[in-house]
Amino acid sequence: MSERSGLDGHGAAVAALREAYSALPQGTPVRLAKPTSNLFRFRAPTGAPGLDVSHFGSVLHVDAEAGTADVGGMTTYERLVHATLAHGLMPLVVPQLKTITLGGAVAGLGIESTSFRNGLPHESVLEAEILTGDGRAVLAREDNDHAELFRGFPNSYGTLGYSLRLRIQLEQVRPYVRLRHVPLVNAAECAATLSEICASRSYAGQPVDFIDGTVFGVERNVLTLGDFVSEVPYTSDYTGMGIYYRSIPVRQTDYLTIHDYLWRWDTDWFWCSRALGAQHPIVRRLWPKRYLRSDVYRKLVSLDRRYGLSDRALRLRGLSAVEPVIQDVEIPVEKLAEFLEFFHTEIGISPVWLCPLRLRSETMWPLYPLAPDTLYVNVGFWATVPLADGEPNGTYNRLIERTVTELGGHKSLYSTSYYSPEEFWRLYNGDAYRRLKKEYDPDGRLPDLYAKCVRER
Ligand SMILES: Cc1cc2nc3c(=O)[nH]c(=O)nc-3n(C[C@H](O)[C@H](O)[C@H](O)COP(=O)(O)OP(=O)(O)OC[C@H]3O[C@@H](n4cnc5c(N)ncnc54)[C@H](O)[C@@H]3O)c2cc1C
């Protein structure tokens, strides 16, 4: 199928989906029939039929001259990057996990090492075609009758409607990325260095196109700076026996192809493959290389959660229960050191991922109200914390929620949340949300945001 004919068939696919949506029995939960997910809320299977959205999983058209792409809402970034790199282009922000979809990153937010200069994935969307909760297919843009939906869609998590096609901006790439790993002895120095680099977009007189960081311990903070280059002395390979995050504290410089740079975190799900044994040298040798992928690990975790295998193993060994603490939070850079101090003392998970971001937009996105003109640092941590006797599940997540709010930060909603309804609607702009819900899903065909993200419906 040519790229053009992808767009041609799209109208018929939208009409068929609208019909399928209206045929779903009223009162049954609506869900997307989609082979992958990166959410970290594990709903019990409902048995309700899913909406077949398989027609919306490909890149419809790349306009290399305009630097834009028309993309089905359920297209994975793996497919999207494959299609755009063929034209020497990439999306402005490419989340790290291959099966995150463009629609998921826009409705549920996303981030990566270009976010200090390109903002968040939804900020490079020029228009979005959306199947709304009341069954319409509307085209939402910044400058049309559906501008409020366009602005309110990010962080709506499929509770106002589903994006079926998005037109996004792209940027030019060069074939390779040079990496510089910069060690910093404490969090305050790390925050100050991040601020300087993000403002000047350079370090030691050299340009910086990408920046993220890894905290291995209180005094072991490393910022990783990347810049596009056309020629390299060698390239490293972290898709087999080599493990990317382990290279960070021991190397000063490294070189990757742009493809391998974009997926550097997927092979080992950052470092989370360790808990599944995939980093043990013998297991790794036997583990087929094509299965060293974040979606494979997530499926294993999903099975574990469904059957309670790890919990049972802990009980059998007489060990205390653990609380999963899997979150990404945004902290204003001037509060980063304070947050990390709290985190090392009270939570104790390592490594921790850092990624600076600044909105591209001069105005707020209502449902995730980060302040424009402010440098935030995304702090990501994905592990478990042992519960002391009598401590209920949620103790540590709740503590993190309170601290993030006190420090003027925000918390992503892809994982578990414990907010009361009052707190939640105050933090995620209940007034704006209610207006949108009334306009685009007045009969509540889709769950509301609190029910979905906190009550896990
Ligand atoms: C360990 C871990 C680390 C993570 N790290 C990062 C990270 O570093 N950077 C990053 O960007 N993200 C990260 N994420 C979060 C991830 O981006 C979000 O969970 C994202 O929403 C997942 O998108 P998905 O395409 O897999 O969507 P799904 O998991 O399928 O769906 C997510 C939500 O969006 C809704 N949705 C899906 N498609 C659409 C659509 N087309 N239109 C409207 N709503 C839709 C679904 O109903 C659902 O509520 C991380 C998640 C985990 C578990």
Coordinates of N, CA and C and ligand atoms in Angstrom, one line a residue, residues 32 34 36-41 73-74 95-97 99-105 107-112 153 157-158 161-164 269-270 272 326 328 353 382 414 452, ligand 1:
L32 N -10.5 -0.3 24.1 CA -9.9 -0.5 22.8 C -9.3 -1.9 22.7
K34 N -6.6 -3.7 21.5 CA -5.3 -3.2 21.1 C -4.3 -4.2 21.6
T36 N -1.1 -4.0 22.5 CA -0.1 -3.6 23.5 C -0.7 -2.5 24.4
S37 N -0.1 -2.3 25.5 CA -0.4 -1.1 26.4 C 0.9 -0.9 27.3
N38 N 1.1 0.4 27.6 CA 2.2 0.7 28.6 C 1.6 1.2 29.9
L39 N 0.3 1.1 30.1 CA -0.2 1.6 31.3 C 0.3 0.7 32.4
F40 N 0.4 1.2 33.7 CA 0.8 0.3 34.8 C -0.4 0.2 35.8
R41 N -1.6 0.2 35.2 CA -2.7 -0.2 36.1 C -3.3 -1.4 35.4
G73 N -4.0 6.9 15.0 CA -3.9 7.2 16.5 C -3.3 6.0 17.2
M74 N -3.4 4.8 16.7 CA -2.9 3.6 17.5 C -1.6 3.2 16.9
P95 N 9.0 8.9 22.8 CA 9.0 8.2 24.0 C 9.9 7.0 23.9
Q96 N 10.4 6.5 25.0 CA 11.5 5.5 25.0 C 11.0 4.1 24.7
L97 N 9.7 3.8 24.9 CA 9.3 2.4 24.7 C 8.6 2.2 23.4
T99 N 6.5 0.3 22.0 CA 5.0 0.1 21.7 C 4.1 1.2 22.3
I100 N 4.7 2.3 22.8 CA 3.9 3.4 23.1 C 3.4 3.9 21.8
T101 N 2.1 4.3 21.8 CA 1.5 4.7 20.5 C 1.4 6.2 20.5
L102 N 1.3 6.8 19.3 CA 1.1 8.3 19.3 C -0.1 8.7 20.1
G103 N -1.2 8.0 19.8 CA -2.5 8.4 20.5 C -2.3 8.3 22.0
G104 N -1.6 7.2 22.5 CA -1.4 7.0 23.9 C -0.5 8.1 24.5
A105 N 0.5 8.5 23.8 CA 1.4 9.5 24.3 C 0.7 10.9 24.3
A107 N -2.8 11.3 24.6 CA -3.9 11.3 25.6 C -3.4 11.0 27.0
G108 N -2.2 10.4 27.1 CA -1.7 10.0 28.4 C -0.3 10.6 28.7
L109 N 0.1 11.5 27.8 CA 1.4 12.2 28.0 C 2.6 11.3 27.7
G110 N 3.7 12.0 27.3 CA 4.9 11.3 27.1 C 6.1 12.3 27.2
I111 N 7.3 11.7 27.2 CA 8.5 12.6 27.4 C 9.7 11.9 26.9
E112 N 10.7 12.7 26.5 CA 12.0 12.1 26.2 C 13.1 13.2 26.2
F153 N -7.4 17.6 25.3 CA -7.2 16.2 25.0 C -6.0 15.6 25.8
Y157 N -6.8 10.6 28.7 CA -6.7 9.1 28.8 C -7.9 8.4 28.2
G158 N -8.3 8.9 27.1 CA -9.4 8.2 26.4 C -10.8 8.3 27.0
G161 N -12.7 10.8 24.2 CA -12.8 10.2 22.9 C -11.4 9.6 22.6
Y162 N -11.3 9.0 21.3 CA -10.1 8.4 20.9 C -9.6 9.1 19.6
S163 N -8.3 9.4 19.6 CA -7.8 10.0 18.4 C -7.5 9.0 17.4
L164 N -8.0 9.3 16.1 CA -7.9 8.3 15.0 C -6.8 8.6 14.0
W269 N 14.1 -2.0 29.1 CA 13.0 -1.4 29.8 C 13.6 -0.4 30.9
F270 N 14.5 0.4 30.4 CA 15.4 1.2 31.3 C 16.3 0.1 31.9
C272 N 14.6 -2.1 34.2 CA 13.7 -3.0 34.8 C 13.7 -4.4 34.4
I326 N 5.7 2.7 40.9 CA 6.1 2.9 39.5 C 5.4 4.2 39.0
D328 N 6.1 8.4 37.3 CA 6.9 9.5 36.7 C 6.3 10.8 37.3
W353 N 15.5 7.8 36.9 CA 15.7 8.5 35.6 C 15.3 10.0 35.7
W382 N 10.8 3.0 39.0 CA 9.9 1.8 38.7 C 10.4 0.6 39.4
Y414 N -0.3 7.3 34.4 CA -0.3 6.1 33.7 C -0.3 4.9 34.7
K452 N -11.3 6.4 35.9 CA -10.4 5.6 35.2 C -9.0 5.5 35.8
Ligands
LIG1 C1 8.0 1.7 33.3 C2 7.3 2.8 32.5 C3 8.1 3.8 32.1 C4 7.5 4.8 31.3 N1 8.3 5.8 30.9 C5 7.9 6.6 30.1 C6 8.8 7.6 29.6 O1 9.9 7.6 30.0 N2 8.3 8.4 28.6 C7 7.0 8.4 28.2 O2 6.7 9.1 27.3 N3 6.1 7.6 28.8 C8 6.5 6.7 29.7 N4 5.7 5.8 30.2 C9 4.2 6.1 30.1 C10 3.5 5.9 28.8 O3 3.9 6.8 27.9 C11 2.0 6.1 29.0 O4 1.6 5.0 29.8 C12 1.2 6.1 27.7 O5 -0.1 6.6 27.9 C13 1.1 4.7 27.1 O6 0.7 4.8 25.8 P1 0.2 3.5 25.0 O7 0.2 3.9 23.6 O8 0.9 2.3 25.4 O9 -1.3 3.5 25.4 P2 -2.2 2.5 26.3 O10 -1.5 2.0 27.4 O11 -2.8 1.5 25.4 O12 -3.3 3.5 26.7 C14 -3.0 4.5 27.6 C15 -4.3 5.3 27.8 O13 -4.5 6.2 26.7 C16 -5.8 5.8 26.1 N5 -5.5 5.8 24.7 C17 -4.8 4.9 24.0 N6 -4.8 5.3 22.7 C18 -5.6 6.4 22.6 C19 -6.0 7.2 21.5 N7 -5.6 6.9 20.3 N8 -6.8 8.2 21.8 C20 -7.2 8.5 23.0 N9 -6.9 7.8 24.1 C21 -6.0 6.7 23.9 C22 -6.2 4.5 26.7 O14 -7.6 4.4 26.7 C23 -5.5 4.5 28.0 O15 -6.3 5.1 29.0 C24 6.2 4.8 31.0 C25 5.4 3.8 31.5 C26 5.9 2.8 32.2 C27 5.1 1.7 32.7

